Short mmCIF file of C-alpha atoms in Angstrom, two decimals:
data_model
loop_
_atom_site.label_atom_id
_atom_site.label_comp_id
_atom_site.label_asym_id
_atom_site.label_seq_id
_atom_site.Cartn_x
_atom_site.Cartn_y
_atom_site.Cartn_z
CA MET A 1 21.22 13.56 13.42
CA LYS A 2 21.64 9.81 12.92
CA PHE A 3 19.06 8.23 10.61
CA LEU A 4 18.28 4.70 11.60
CA GLN A 5 16.34 1.62 10.46
CA SER A 6 15.94 -1.75 12.15
CA LEU A 7 14.93 -5.24 11.06
CA TRP A 8 14.30 -8.17 13.38
CA THR A 9 13.45 -11.41 11.56
CA GLY A 10 12.25 -13.10 14.76
CA PRO A 11 13.76 -15.35 17.42
CA SER A 12 16.86 -17.13 16.11
CA GLY A 13 16.28 -20.75 15.17
CA SER A 14 12.51 -20.44 15.62
CA SER A 15 11.67 -21.09 11.97
CA ASP A 16 13.12 -22.89 8.97
CA VAL A 17 11.18 -20.64 6.59
CA ASN A 18 13.35 -18.68 4.19
CA PRO A 19 13.32 -15.10 5.56
CA VAL A 20 13.09 -13.80 1.98
CA SER A 21 9.46 -15.00 2.13
CA LEU A 22 8.61 -12.46 4.85
CA LYS A 23 5.74 -10.20 3.76
CA ALA A 24 5.42 -7.91 6.81
CA GLY A 25 1.85 -7.07 5.84
CA TRP A 26 2.57 -6.51 2.14
CA GLN A 27 0.68 -8.23 -0.67
CA SER A 28 3.72 -10.38 -1.38
CA SER A 29 7.40 -10.71 -0.50
CA GLU A 30 8.79 -8.76 -3.44
CA PHE A 31 6.88 -5.64 -2.41
CA HIS A 32 8.14 -5.98 1.16
CA TRP A 33 11.76 -5.88 0.02
CA MET A 34 11.06 -3.24 -2.63
CA SER A 35 9.63 -1.11 0.17
CA TRP A 36 12.81 -1.59 2.20
CA ALA A 37 14.93 -0.57 -0.77
CA LEU A 38 12.84 2.50 -1.65
CA SER A 39 12.76 3.62 1.99
CA CYS A 40 16.51 3.22 2.48
CA LEU A 41 17.55 4.75 -0.85
CA ASN A 42 15.18 7.71 -0.62
CA ALA A 43 16.30 8.38 2.96
CA LYS A 44 19.94 8.26 1.92
CA ASN A 45 19.33 10.66 -0.97
CA ASN A 46 17.00 13.08 0.82
CA LEU A 47 18.04 12.93 4.49
CA GLY A 48 21.59 11.62 4.77
CA GLU A 49 23.45 8.44 5.67
CA VAL A 50 21.26 5.66 7.04
CA HIS A 51 22.36 3.11 9.65
CA LEU A 52 20.96 -0.39 10.12
CA ILE A 53 20.39 -2.46 13.25
CA THR A 54 19.37 -6.04 12.49
CA ASP A 55 20.12 -9.71 13.14
CA LEU A 56 22.15 -12.15 11.04
CA LYS A 57 19.27 -13.13 8.76
CA GLY A 58 18.37 -9.48 8.27
CA LYS A 59 21.96 -8.69 7.32
CA GLU A 60 22.00 -11.61 4.91
CA ILE A 61 18.97 -10.25 3.08
CA LEU A 62 19.39 -6.47 3.20
CA ILE A 63 23.16 -6.31 2.90
CA ASP A 64 24.52 -9.54 1.41
CA GLN A 65 21.71 -10.14 -1.10
CA LEU A 66 20.02 -6.79 -1.76
CA GLN A 67 23.22 -4.77 -1.19
CA LEU A 68 21.40 -1.76 0.26
CA PRO A 69 23.82 1.12 0.93
CA TYR A 70 23.66 1.49 4.71
CA ALA A 71 26.50 3.51 6.23
CA THR A 72 26.93 1.05 9.12
CA VAL A 73 25.40 -2.32 9.91
CA SER A 74 24.95 -3.74 13.41
CA THR A 75 23.70 -7.26 14.13
CA ASP A 76 22.98 -6.36 17.75
CA LEU A 77 19.49 -7.85 17.43
CA GLU A 78 20.91 -11.35 16.94
CA LYS A 79 19.60 -13.49 19.82
CA ARG A 80 18.82 -10.27 21.70
CA LEU A 81 15.05 -10.88 21.71
CA ASP A 82 14.92 -14.67 21.48
CA GLN A 83 12.63 -14.88 24.51
CA TYR A 84 9.90 -12.83 22.77
CA PRO A 85 7.36 -13.90 20.10
CA ALA A 86 7.93 -12.53 16.59
CA ASP A 87 4.49 -10.85 16.77
CA LEU A 88 5.96 -8.31 19.20
CA PHE A 89 8.06 -6.80 16.43
CA ALA A 90 8.05 -3.27 17.91
CA LEU A 91 10.29 -4.49 20.75
CA ALA A 92 13.18 -4.56 18.27
CA LYS A 93 12.54 -0.93 17.40
CA ILE A 94 12.31 0.10 21.06
CA TYR A 95 15.52 -1.73 21.88
CA SER A 96 17.18 0.04 18.94
CA TYR A 97 16.00 3.41 20.29
CA SER A 98 17.38 2.62 23.73
CA ILE A 99 20.98 1.99 22.65
CA GLN A 100 21.35 5.33 20.88
CA GLU A 101 23.66 7.82 22.59
CA GLN A 102 23.25 10.66 20.11
CA PRO A 103 20.30 12.37 18.40
CA PHE A 104 18.56 9.96 16.04
CA LEU A 105 15.51 9.45 13.88
CA HIS A 106 14.23 5.94 13.25
CA LEU A 107 12.35 5.31 9.99
CA ASP A 108 10.05 2.37 9.37
CA SER A 109 10.74 0.40 6.21
CA ASP A 110 7.49 1.63 4.63
CA VAL A 111 8.30 5.32 5.04
CA TYR A 112 9.52 7.11 1.91
CA PHE A 113 10.95 10.62 2.11
CA PHE A 114 10.83 12.79 -1.00
CA GLN A 115 11.72 16.07 0.71
CA LYS A 116 13.85 16.77 3.75
CA PRO A 117 12.14 18.49 6.71
CA VAL A 118 13.49 21.87 7.76
CA LYS A 119 16.62 21.71 9.91
CA ALA A 120 14.85 23.05 13.01
CA PHE A 121 12.57 20.00 13.04
CA PHE A 122 15.50 17.76 13.91
CA ASP A 123 16.44 19.93 16.90
CA ASN A 124 13.37 18.96 18.94
CA SER A 125 13.67 16.84 22.07
CA LEU A 126 11.19 14.26 20.79
CA ILE A 127 10.00 13.64 17.23
CA ALA A 128 7.22 11.49 15.78
CA GLN A 129 5.29 11.18 12.53
CA ASN A 130 1.91 12.47 13.70
CA LEU A 131 -0.44 12.55 16.65
CA ASP A 132 -3.16 9.88 16.51
CA LYS A 133 -6.42 10.92 18.17
CA ASN A 134 -9.24 8.60 19.29
CA LEU A 135 -8.45 5.82 16.81
CA PRO A 136 -10.47 2.66 17.55
CA LEU A 137 -7.47 0.33 17.40
CA TYR A 138 -6.05 1.88 20.59
CA TYR A 139 -9.30 1.59 22.53
CA HIS A 140 -9.72 -2.02 21.45
CA ALA A 141 -6.17 -3.01 22.40
CA LEU A 142 -6.26 -1.19 25.74
CA ASN A 143 -9.58 -2.83 26.62
CA GLU A 144 -8.09 -6.23 25.79
CA ILE A 145 -5.09 -5.47 28.00
CA ASN A 146 -7.28 -4.48 30.93
CA SER A 147 -9.44 -7.58 30.51
CA ASN A 148 -6.68 -10.16 30.12
CA PHE A 149 -3.42 -8.99 31.71
CA ASN A 150 -2.58 -9.02 35.42
CA TYR A 151 0.00 -6.24 35.41
CA ILE A 152 -1.64 -2.97 34.37
CA PRO A 153 0.59 0.11 34.83
CA PRO A 154 -1.36 3.29 35.57
CA VAL A 155 -0.65 4.62 32.08
CA PHE A 156 -2.60 1.68 30.58
CA SER A 157 -5.45 1.64 33.09
CA ARG A 158 -9.00 2.39 31.98
CA GLU A 159 -9.04 5.54 34.09
CA ASN A 160 -6.29 6.96 31.89
CA TYR A 161 -8.16 6.71 28.57
CA GLN A 162 -11.90 6.19 29.08
CA HIS A 163 -14.34 9.12 28.80
CA GLN A 164 -11.64 11.39 27.39
CA ASP A 165 -9.64 11.92 24.22
CA LEU A 166 -7.02 9.25 23.60
CA TYR A 167 -3.71 10.27 22.05
CA ALA A 168 -0.76 8.27 20.71
CA SER A 169 2.31 9.09 18.62
CA ASN A 170 2.54 7.37 15.26
CA ALA A 171 5.99 5.81 15.05
CA GLY A 172 6.44 5.76 11.27
CA ILE A 173 9.28 8.05 12.23
CA LEU A 174 10.37 8.35 15.85
CA GLY A 175 13.39 9.85 17.55
CA GLY A 176 14.81 12.98 19.07
CA ASN A 177 17.58 14.49 21.16
CA HIS A 178 16.79 12.99 24.56
CA PRO A 179 18.60 9.63 25.01
CA GLU A 180 17.65 9.33 28.67
CA PHE A 181 13.97 9.50 27.79
CA PHE A 182 14.35 6.61 25.34
CA LYS A 183 16.11 4.48 27.94
CA LYS A 184 13.29 5.04 30.43
CA TYR A 185 10.71 4.47 27.70
CA SER A 186 12.40 1.17 26.77
CA ARG A 187 12.51 -0.03 30.38
CA GLU A 188 8.79 0.60 30.86
CA ALA A 189 7.86 -1.10 27.58
CA PHE A 190 9.89 -4.23 28.28
CA ASP A 191 8.73 -4.33 31.90
CA PHE A 192 5.09 -4.26 30.77
CA ILE A 193 5.66 -7.15 28.35
CA ASP A 194 7.81 -9.21 30.73
CA GLN A 195 5.27 -9.06 33.54
CA ASN A 196 2.39 -10.18 31.34
CA ARG A 197 3.85 -13.24 29.63
CA ASP A 198 1.23 -15.51 31.15
CA GLY A 199 -1.47 -13.58 29.31
CA PHE A 200 0.00 -13.76 25.81
CA ASP A 201 -2.38 -16.50 24.71
CA LYS A 202 -5.45 -14.50 25.73
CA LEU A 203 -5.30 -11.80 23.05
CA ARG A 204 -3.91 -10.98 19.65
CA LEU A 205 -0.29 -10.11 20.36
CA GLY A 206 0.19 -7.95 17.27
CA SER A 207 -2.22 -5.33 18.61
CA LEU A 208 0.06 -4.75 21.60
CA ASN A 209 2.70 -3.10 19.43
CA PHE A 210 0.57 0.03 18.99
CA ILE A 211 0.23 0.30 22.76
CA PHE A 212 3.72 -0.29 24.16
CA GLU A 213 5.33 1.68 21.34
CA GLN A 214 3.06 4.50 20.17
CA TYR A 215 0.64 5.00 23.05
CA LEU A 216 3.30 4.60 25.76
CA PHE A 217 5.66 7.01 23.99
CA CYS A 218 3.01 9.74 23.90
CA GLN A 219 1.84 9.19 27.46
CA LEU A 220 5.33 9.02 28.92
CA ALA A 221 6.29 12.27 27.17
CA LYS A 222 3.19 13.87 28.66
CA ARG A 223 4.09 12.56 32.13
CA GLU A 224 7.66 13.83 31.81
CA ASN A 225 6.42 17.14 30.39
CA ILE A 226 8.54 16.80 27.25
CA PRO A 227 6.95 18.25 24.08
CA ILE A 228 6.79 16.11 20.93
CA ALA A 229 7.30 17.66 17.49
CA TYR A 230 5.21 16.08 14.74
CA LEU A 231 6.06 16.07 11.05
CA LYS A 232 2.46 15.65 9.89
CA ASP A 233 -0.94 16.88 11.02
CA GLU A 234 -3.06 15.13 13.65
CA VAL A 235 -4.93 12.05 12.41
CA ASP A 236 -8.39 11.22 13.73
CA ASN A 237 -9.48 8.90 10.90
CA PRO A 238 -8.11 5.33 10.87
CA VAL A 239 -8.04 5.24 7.06
CA PHE A 240 -4.85 7.39 6.73
CA LEU A 241 -5.63 8.25 3.08
CA ASP A 242 -3.30 11.25 3.15
CA TYR A 243 -0.35 8.90 3.59
CA ILE A 244 -0.64 7.07 0.26
CA LYS A 245 -0.82 10.02 -2.14
CA PHE A 246 1.82 8.80 -4.58
CA ASP A 247 -0.03 10.73 -7.28
CA ASP A 248 0.96 13.99 -5.57
CA PHE A 249 4.66 13.47 -6.33
CA PRO A 250 6.75 15.64 -6.38
CA ASP A 251 4.58 17.83 -4.13
CA VAL A 252 4.62 15.36 -1.25
CA GLN A 253 7.18 15.28 1.54
CA MET A 254 6.65 11.77 2.84
CA ILE A 255 4.52 8.71 2.13
CA HIS A 256 3.72 5.95 4.63
CA PRO A 257 1.24 3.21 3.58
CA VAL A 258 0.06 1.94 6.95
CA GLY A 259 -1.94 -1.21 7.70
CA ASN A 260 -3.89 -2.80 4.88
CA PHE A 261 -2.72 -0.19 2.39
CA LYS A 262 0.31 -2.45 1.93
CA LYS A 263 -2.02 -4.94 0.23
CA TYR A 264 -3.62 -2.42 -2.14
CA ARG A 265 -2.59 -3.20 -5.70
CA HIS A 266 -2.11 0.45 -6.69
CA VAL A 267 0.08 1.07 -3.63
CA CYS A 268 2.23 -1.98 -4.44
CA ASN A 269 2.38 -0.83 -8.06
CA HIS A 270 3.62 2.62 -7.07
CA VAL A 271 6.30 1.24 -4.75
CA ALA A 272 7.52 -1.18 -7.43
CA LYS A 273 7.40 1.30 -10.29
CA LYS A 274 9.00 4.12 -8.32
CA LEU A 275 11.87 1.82 -7.35
CA ARG A 276 12.16 0.55 -10.94
CA ALA A 277 12.23 4.13 -12.27
CA ASP A 278 14.70 5.60 -9.78
CA TYR A 279 16.80 2.63 -8.69
CA PRO A 280 16.50 -0.09 -11.38
CA GLU A 281 19.59 -1.98 -10.20
CA TYR A 282 17.99 -2.63 -6.81
CA TYR A 283 14.56 -3.32 -8.28
CA TYR A 284 15.72 -6.10 -10.59
CA ARG A 285 18.02 -7.51 -7.95
CA ILE A 286 15.01 -7.98 -5.66
CA VAL A 287 13.05 -9.68 -8.45
CA GLU A 288 15.88 -12.14 -8.97
CA VAL A 289 16.45 -12.76 -5.24
CA VAL A 290 12.77 -13.59 -4.71
CA LYS A 291 12.61 -15.80 -7.80
CA LYS A 292 15.83 -17.61 -6.88
CA ALA A 293 14.39 -18.33 -3.42
CA GLY A 294 11.51 -20.15 -5.12
CA ILE A 295 8.93 -17.77 -3.63
CA GLU A 296 5.75 -16.99 -5.54
CA ILE A 297 5.96 -13.56 -7.08
CA SER A 298 2.93 -11.32 -7.60
CA SER A 299 4.54 -9.61 -10.58
CA ARG A 300 3.84 -12.58 -12.84
CA VAL A 301 5.32 -10.88 -15.86
CA TYR A 302 8.75 -11.99 -14.59
CA GLN A 303 7.69 -15.62 -14.90
CA MET A 304 7.25 -15.24 -18.65
CA PRO A 305 9.86 -17.26 -20.57
CA TYR A 306 12.58 -15.22 -22.26
CA PHE A 307 11.27 -11.99 -20.81
CA LYS A 308 13.86 -9.23 -21.27
CA TYR A 309 14.50 -5.99 -19.44
CA GLU A 310 17.03 -3.28 -20.19
CA GLY A 311 19.08 -5.56 -22.42
CA SER A 312 19.29 -8.31 -19.80
CA MET A 313 17.38 -11.56 -19.37
CA LEU A 314 15.99 -13.15 -16.25
CA PRO A 315 16.72 -16.86 -15.80
CA GLU A 316 14.58 -18.84 -18.22
CA SER A 317 11.17 -19.84 -16.89
CA ASP A 318 9.01 -22.66 -18.16
CA GLY A 319 6.02 -20.34 -17.87
CA SER A 320 4.07 -22.98 -16.00
CA LEU A 321 2.88 -20.53 -13.37
CA VAL A 322 1.73 -17.99 -15.93
CA LYS A 323 -1.88 -18.71 -16.83
CA PRO A 324 -4.20 -16.33 -18.64
CA VAL A 325 -6.95 -14.94 -16.46
CA SER A 326 -9.47 -16.94 -18.49
CA GLU A 327 -7.98 -20.31 -17.51
CA THR A 328 -9.33 -20.26 -14.00
CA VAL A 329 -12.55 -18.99 -12.53
CA ARG A 330 -11.72 -15.53 -11.26
CA ARG A 331 -11.92 -14.90 -7.54
CA ARG A 332 -14.94 -12.63 -7.70
CA THR A 333 -16.91 -15.15 -9.73
CA LYS A 334 -16.04 -17.87 -7.24
CA ALA A 335 -16.97 -15.58 -4.34
CA ALA A 336 -20.33 -14.87 -6.01
CA MET A 337 -21.04 -18.55 -6.52
CA ASP A 338 -20.03 -19.33 -2.94
CA TYR A 339 -22.37 -16.63 -1.66
CA LEU A 340 -25.30 -17.85 -3.75
CA ASN A 341 -24.61 -21.47 -2.82
CA ARG A 342 -24.80 -20.52 0.85
CA LYS A 343 -27.88 -18.37 0.43
CA TYR A 344 -29.88 -20.97 -1.53
CA GLY A 345 -28.44 -24.13 0.03
CA LEU A 346 -26.81 -25.24 -3.22
CA ASP A 347 -23.57 -27.02 -4.09
CA PHE A 348 -22.99 -25.78 -7.63
CA HIS A 349 -19.41 -25.09 -8.78
CA PHE A 350 -17.60 -24.09 -11.95
CA ASN A 351 -14.16 -25.59 -12.30
CA ALA A 352 -12.81 -23.38 -15.07
CA ALA A 353 -13.76 -20.31 -17.02
CA ASP A 354 -14.67 -22.48 -20.01
CA ASP A 355 -17.46 -23.94 -17.88
CA LEU A 356 -19.13 -20.54 -17.82
CA ALA A 357 -20.99 -21.45 -21.00
CA ASN A 358 -24.54 -20.26 -21.22
CA ASP A 359 -26.10 -23.68 -20.55
CA LEU A 360 -24.22 -24.11 -17.27
CA VAL A 361 -24.88 -20.56 -16.20
CA GLN A 362 -28.56 -20.96 -17.03
CA SER A 363 -28.70 -24.22 -15.03
CA PHE A 364 -27.20 -22.41 -12.06
CA LEU A 365 -29.36 -19.31 -12.33
CA ALA A 366 -32.51 -21.41 -12.72
CA LEU A 367 -32.00 -22.29 -9.06
CA ILE A 368 -31.69 -18.62 -8.02
CA THR A 369 -35.15 -17.32 -7.25
CA GLU A 370 -34.49 -13.62 -6.60
CA GLU A 371 -34.29 -11.44 -9.72
CA ASN A 372 -31.76 -9.06 -8.17
CA ASP A 373 -29.39 -11.96 -7.44
CA ARG A 374 -29.62 -13.20 -11.03
CA GLU A 375 -29.00 -9.73 -12.47
CA CYS A 376 -26.09 -9.14 -10.11
CA PHE A 377 -24.44 -12.42 -11.09
CA TRP A 378 -24.91 -11.71 -14.80
CA ASP A 379 -23.41 -8.25 -14.31
CA LEU A 380 -20.30 -9.73 -12.73
CA LEU A 381 -19.97 -12.32 -15.51
CA ALA A 382 -20.26 -9.52 -18.11
CA VAL A 383 -17.45 -7.57 -16.44
CA GLU A 384 -15.22 -10.64 -16.14
CA SER A 385 -15.97 -11.62 -19.75
CA GLN A 386 -14.96 -8.21 -21.10
CA GLU A 387 -11.77 -8.30 -19.07
CA ASN A 388 -10.94 -11.83 -20.22
CA SER A 389 -11.48 -10.81 -23.84
CA LEU A 390 -9.17 -7.81 -23.49
CA PHE A 391 -6.56 -9.90 -21.74
CA LYS A 392 -6.53 -12.59 -24.43
CA GLU A 393 -6.50 -9.96 -27.16
CA LEU A 394 -3.39 -8.37 -25.67
CA VAL A 395 -1.49 -11.47 -24.58
CA ASN A 396 -2.09 -13.44 -27.78
CA GLU A 397 -0.55 -10.70 -29.91
CA PRO A 398 3.10 -11.66 -30.58
CA GLY A 399 5.51 -9.61 -28.48
CA SER A 400 2.68 -7.72 -26.79
CA VAL A 401 3.73 -8.48 -23.21
CA GLN A 402 7.26 -7.22 -23.85
CA ARG A 403 5.88 -4.14 -25.64
CA LEU A 404 3.38 -3.34 -22.87
CA TYR A 405 6.05 -3.79 -20.21
CA ASN A 406 8.50 -1.47 -21.97
CA GLU A 407 5.79 1.13 -22.55
CA ASP A 408 4.72 0.89 -18.89
CA ALA A 409 8.25 1.55 -17.65
CA ILE A 410 8.63 4.54 -19.98
CA ALA A 411 5.19 5.90 -19.11
CA TYR A 412 5.81 5.94 -15.35
CA LYS A 413 9.08 7.81 -15.77
CA ARG A 414 7.43 10.22 -18.18
CA ILE A 415 4.64 11.03 -15.72
CA GLN A 416 7.10 11.70 -12.93
CA THR A 417 9.36 13.79 -15.15
CA THR A 418 6.44 15.81 -16.52
CA PHE A 419 5.09 16.90 -13.15
CA CYS A 420 8.56 17.79 -11.90
CA MET A 421 8.56 20.50 -14.57
CA VAL A 422 7.57 24.04 -13.81
CA GLU A 423 3.85 24.55 -14.32
CA GLN A 424 4.22 26.58 -17.48
CA ASN A 425 5.96 23.64 -19.15
CA TYR A 426 3.77 20.75 -18.02
CA LEU A 427 0.57 22.59 -19.00
CA SER A 428 1.67 22.31 -22.64
CA VAL A 429 2.07 18.52 -22.43
CA LYS A 430 -0.25 16.57 -24.73
CA LEU A 431 -2.52 13.75 -23.56
CA THR A 432 -4.43 10.99 -25.29
CA VAL A 433 -6.31 7.82 -24.33
CA LYS A 434 -4.24 4.64 -24.46
CA LYS A 435 -5.33 2.32 -27.26
CA GLU A 436 -5.57 -0.65 -24.84
CA CYS A 437 -8.07 1.13 -22.59
CA ARG A 438 -11.77 0.21 -22.78
CA LEU A 439 -14.80 1.89 -21.21
CA ILE A 440 -17.49 -0.39 -19.75
CA GLU A 441 -20.85 0.12 -18.04
CA THR A 442 -21.83 -1.93 -14.99
CA GLY A 443 -24.83 -2.22 -12.70
CA TRP A 444 -22.74 -2.66 -9.58
CA ASN A 445 -19.34 -1.43 -8.42
CA TRP A 446 -17.10 -4.52 -8.32
CA LYS A 447 -13.96 -2.74 -7.19
CA TYR A 448 -11.97 -4.39 -4.43
CA ASP A 449 -8.77 -3.04 -2.92
CA PHE A 450 -7.07 -6.31 -2.00
CA ASN A 451 -7.84 -10.02 -2.29
CA GLU A 452 -9.10 -10.46 1.28
CA ASN A 453 -11.71 -7.81 0.49
CA ILE A 454 -13.34 -9.75 -2.36
CA ASP A 455 -15.88 -11.75 -0.34
CA ALA A 456 -17.13 -8.66 1.51
CA VAL A 457 -17.50 -6.59 -1.68
CA THR A 458 -19.26 -9.44 -3.46
CA GLU A 459 -21.75 -10.09 -0.67
CA GLN A 460 -22.40 -6.37 -0.32
CA ASN A 461 -23.25 -6.07 -4.01
CA PHE A 462 -25.78 -8.90 -3.84
CA ASN A 463 -27.54 -6.91 -1.13
CA LEU A 464 -27.68 -3.70 -3.17
CA GLU A 465 -30.10 -2.71 -5.92
CA LYS A 466 -28.83 -2.29 -9.46
CA SER A 467 -27.45 1.13 -10.26
CA ALA A 468 -25.21 2.61 -12.98
CA TYR A 469 -21.43 2.72 -12.94
CA THR A 470 -18.73 3.48 -15.46
CA ALA A 471 -15.32 1.85 -15.35
CA LEU A 472 -12.18 1.84 -17.44
CA ILE A 473 -10.38 -1.44 -17.99
CA MET A 474 -6.79 -1.69 -19.19
CA PRO A 475 -3.79 -4.00 -18.82
CA ASP A 476 -2.02 -4.19 -15.47
CA ILE A 477 1.24 -5.49 -16.83
CA LEU A 478 3.21 -6.44 -13.72
CA PRO A 479 0.68 -9.01 -12.41
CA LEU A 480 -0.41 -9.86 -15.98
CA ASN A 481 -3.98 -8.92 -15.28
CA ILE A 482 -6.63 -6.38 -16.18
CA ARG A 483 -7.19 -3.36 -13.99
CA GLU A 484 -10.60 -1.83 -13.30
CA TYR A 485 -10.78 1.88 -12.60
CA TYR A 486 -14.21 3.22 -11.67
CA ILE A 487 -14.82 6.83 -12.64
CA ASP A 488 -17.39 9.46 -11.72
CA GLU A 489 -19.08 12.04 -13.96
CA LEU A 490 -16.21 14.53 -13.75
CA ASP A 491 -13.65 11.84 -14.54
CA LEU A 492 -15.75 10.77 -17.53
CA LEU A 493 -15.97 14.32 -18.89
CA ILE A 494 -12.20 14.63 -18.70
CA PHE A 495 -11.65 11.19 -20.19
CA ASN A 496 -13.94 11.99 -23.14
CA TYR A 497 -12.03 15.17 -23.93
CA ILE A 498 -8.77 13.23 -23.89
CA THR A 499 -10.05 10.76 -26.51
CA ASN A 500 -8.76 13.45 -28.87
CA ILE A 501 -5.21 14.69 -28.39
CA ILE A 502 -5.33 17.68 -26.06
CA THR A 503 -2.89 19.62 -23.88
CA ILE A 504 -3.40 19.89 -20.14
CA GLU A 505 -3.90 23.63 -20.49
CA GLU A 506 -6.58 23.16 -23.18
CA LEU A 507 -8.30 20.56 -21.02
CA ILE A 508 -8.42 22.89 -18.02
CA SER A 509 -9.93 25.60 -20.23
CA LYS A 510 -12.64 23.27 -21.57
CA MET A 511 -13.54 22.10 -18.07
CA GLU A 512 -14.31 25.63 -16.89
CA GLN A 513 -17.79 25.47 -18.46
CA TYR A 514 -18.84 22.75 -15.99
CA PHE A 515 -18.08 24.86 -12.90
CA ASP A 516 -19.56 28.01 -11.45
CA GLU A 517 -17.73 30.99 -12.91
CA GLU A 518 -17.63 32.87 -9.63
CA GLU A 519 -16.23 29.86 -7.75
CA ILE A 520 -13.45 29.48 -10.32
CA LYS A 521 -12.55 33.15 -10.04
CA ALA A 522 -12.57 32.98 -6.25
CA ASP A 523 -10.21 29.98 -6.14
CA TYR A 524 -8.78 29.24 -9.56
CA LEU A 525 -5.76 27.42 -8.15
CA SER A 526 -7.97 24.84 -6.42
CA PHE A 527 -9.96 24.32 -9.62
CA ARG A 528 -6.80 23.78 -11.65
CA LYS A 529 -5.37 21.47 -9.00
CA LEU A 530 -8.54 19.37 -9.12
CA ILE A 531 -8.35 18.88 -12.89
CA VAL A 532 -4.61 18.19 -12.89
CA GLY A 533 -5.12 15.75 -10.01
CA ILE A 534 -7.66 13.72 -12.02
CA VAL A 535 -5.32 13.75 -15.01
CA LYS A 536 -2.52 12.33 -12.86
CA GLN A 537 -4.80 9.60 -11.50
CA LEU A 538 -5.83 8.58 -15.02
CA LEU A 539 -2.20 8.58 -16.11
CA TYR A 540 -1.04 6.39 -13.24
CA ALA A 541 -4.00 4.06 -13.78
CA GLY A 542 -2.80 3.51 -17.33
CA ALA A 543 -5.98 4.84 -18.97
CA ILE A 544 -4.33 7.79 -20.70
CA GLU A 545 -0.78 8.67 -21.71
CA ILE A 546 1.53 11.59 -22.34
CA ILE A 547 2.69 12.00 -25.91
CA PHE A 548 5.48 14.12 -27.32
#
């Protein structure tokens, strides 16, 4: 079977923007290209040779600059789709499917294989990642199509999906052994788009990709009576949490962070650190390519002057873009002030963290009449203050950034190596709490998954009563920030035991007292998996470490 990836950078000549700046839904450009590298390299190592279909700009980035090891490279997408908006990115994939004359499997650039599927899987006529069932995004897009487009094929009509279960095939991986099907599928997809050009400005074009790629594929296979083999189980929850379980490595076959998961800091961290651990040459090449292009990099540690890695040195930086967290009002504090300004009709602003002196805060809070709002704001300031203090304590120590970076790189490899051991060996591994980790108590949960989520989390907290939460804070070295990790009662019990050096096996034994004895006997493996799972999460969060 031919393993295939495709990249279309958009209509030729349509933009002067450096294509290296493309994010494709990721938090920043470097993670986009790190995802490409990890996807390609893991596929090559776990599946077989990988082939690329792209355009000239795509070749320049993936091949000429990043030097990814594709077996063959085609620029057949150059000028091929110039008449289509870049938002209709799935057309490039569908065109790539249609020109295949042999069995193939197309992999999205955010799909990472860690284990090869059984051989029989590749023998199926049609293959997809999983069956999507009744996900709201399909209903919304189909309703928009029926309301705004003139050409509605029967497969997209309301009669075909309303008042019944709606199915689509997730195209994280898509392929099979039926080239004639893919040619027909391509013709119908392009025909649908071509006949509705006059309606493009009436809806959000990006939502169409799910319909003419994933929904059409599933419905056409049903119409043609061709079965589809799925690698993963059916999904009926739009959150797709099972697809970002990096912590389960090596006991995970495939990972695919869909949608907004690409913006989650811990997902970006895993992609970056996994690439750095397994393919450091490609990882550091991407860092340098992005920096050389003058594009802002989220991993601010690489903007530090004279920062070294593996005996090499990145081009000298003046460090002007590297500011301690305390030098600017943090986003959550600003979001809180914006919310309170709106609520109380005020126009009060802090320009820098130094302005958060008690007299200014008191002047602001004197205008806030509701006690819960005042307490909530103070709670946030207390959290930010503790994080700022930890950050300054770590960064101001000579050589601390270099030390923390080196330790972080070693720690990630050590975690992965440890859990690749046979169980008997990893149970004897010793754990302890990292000296940089601090435990804090809060009245509200201030966790946010990505920056665009900050305003919603902040406003939600101001509309909740005070409660009790426990969080761990520790350095997040790549973005030069502090990470918050909220823990529950079970996490806290485990964390407290690890404050003293303890083996994983000893920890599991001590945790038995907190569970029903009969339940443990009935399913001891699940109990042990639960404890080990929490240990892995704490390790990857940087709260605890493995010691030898």
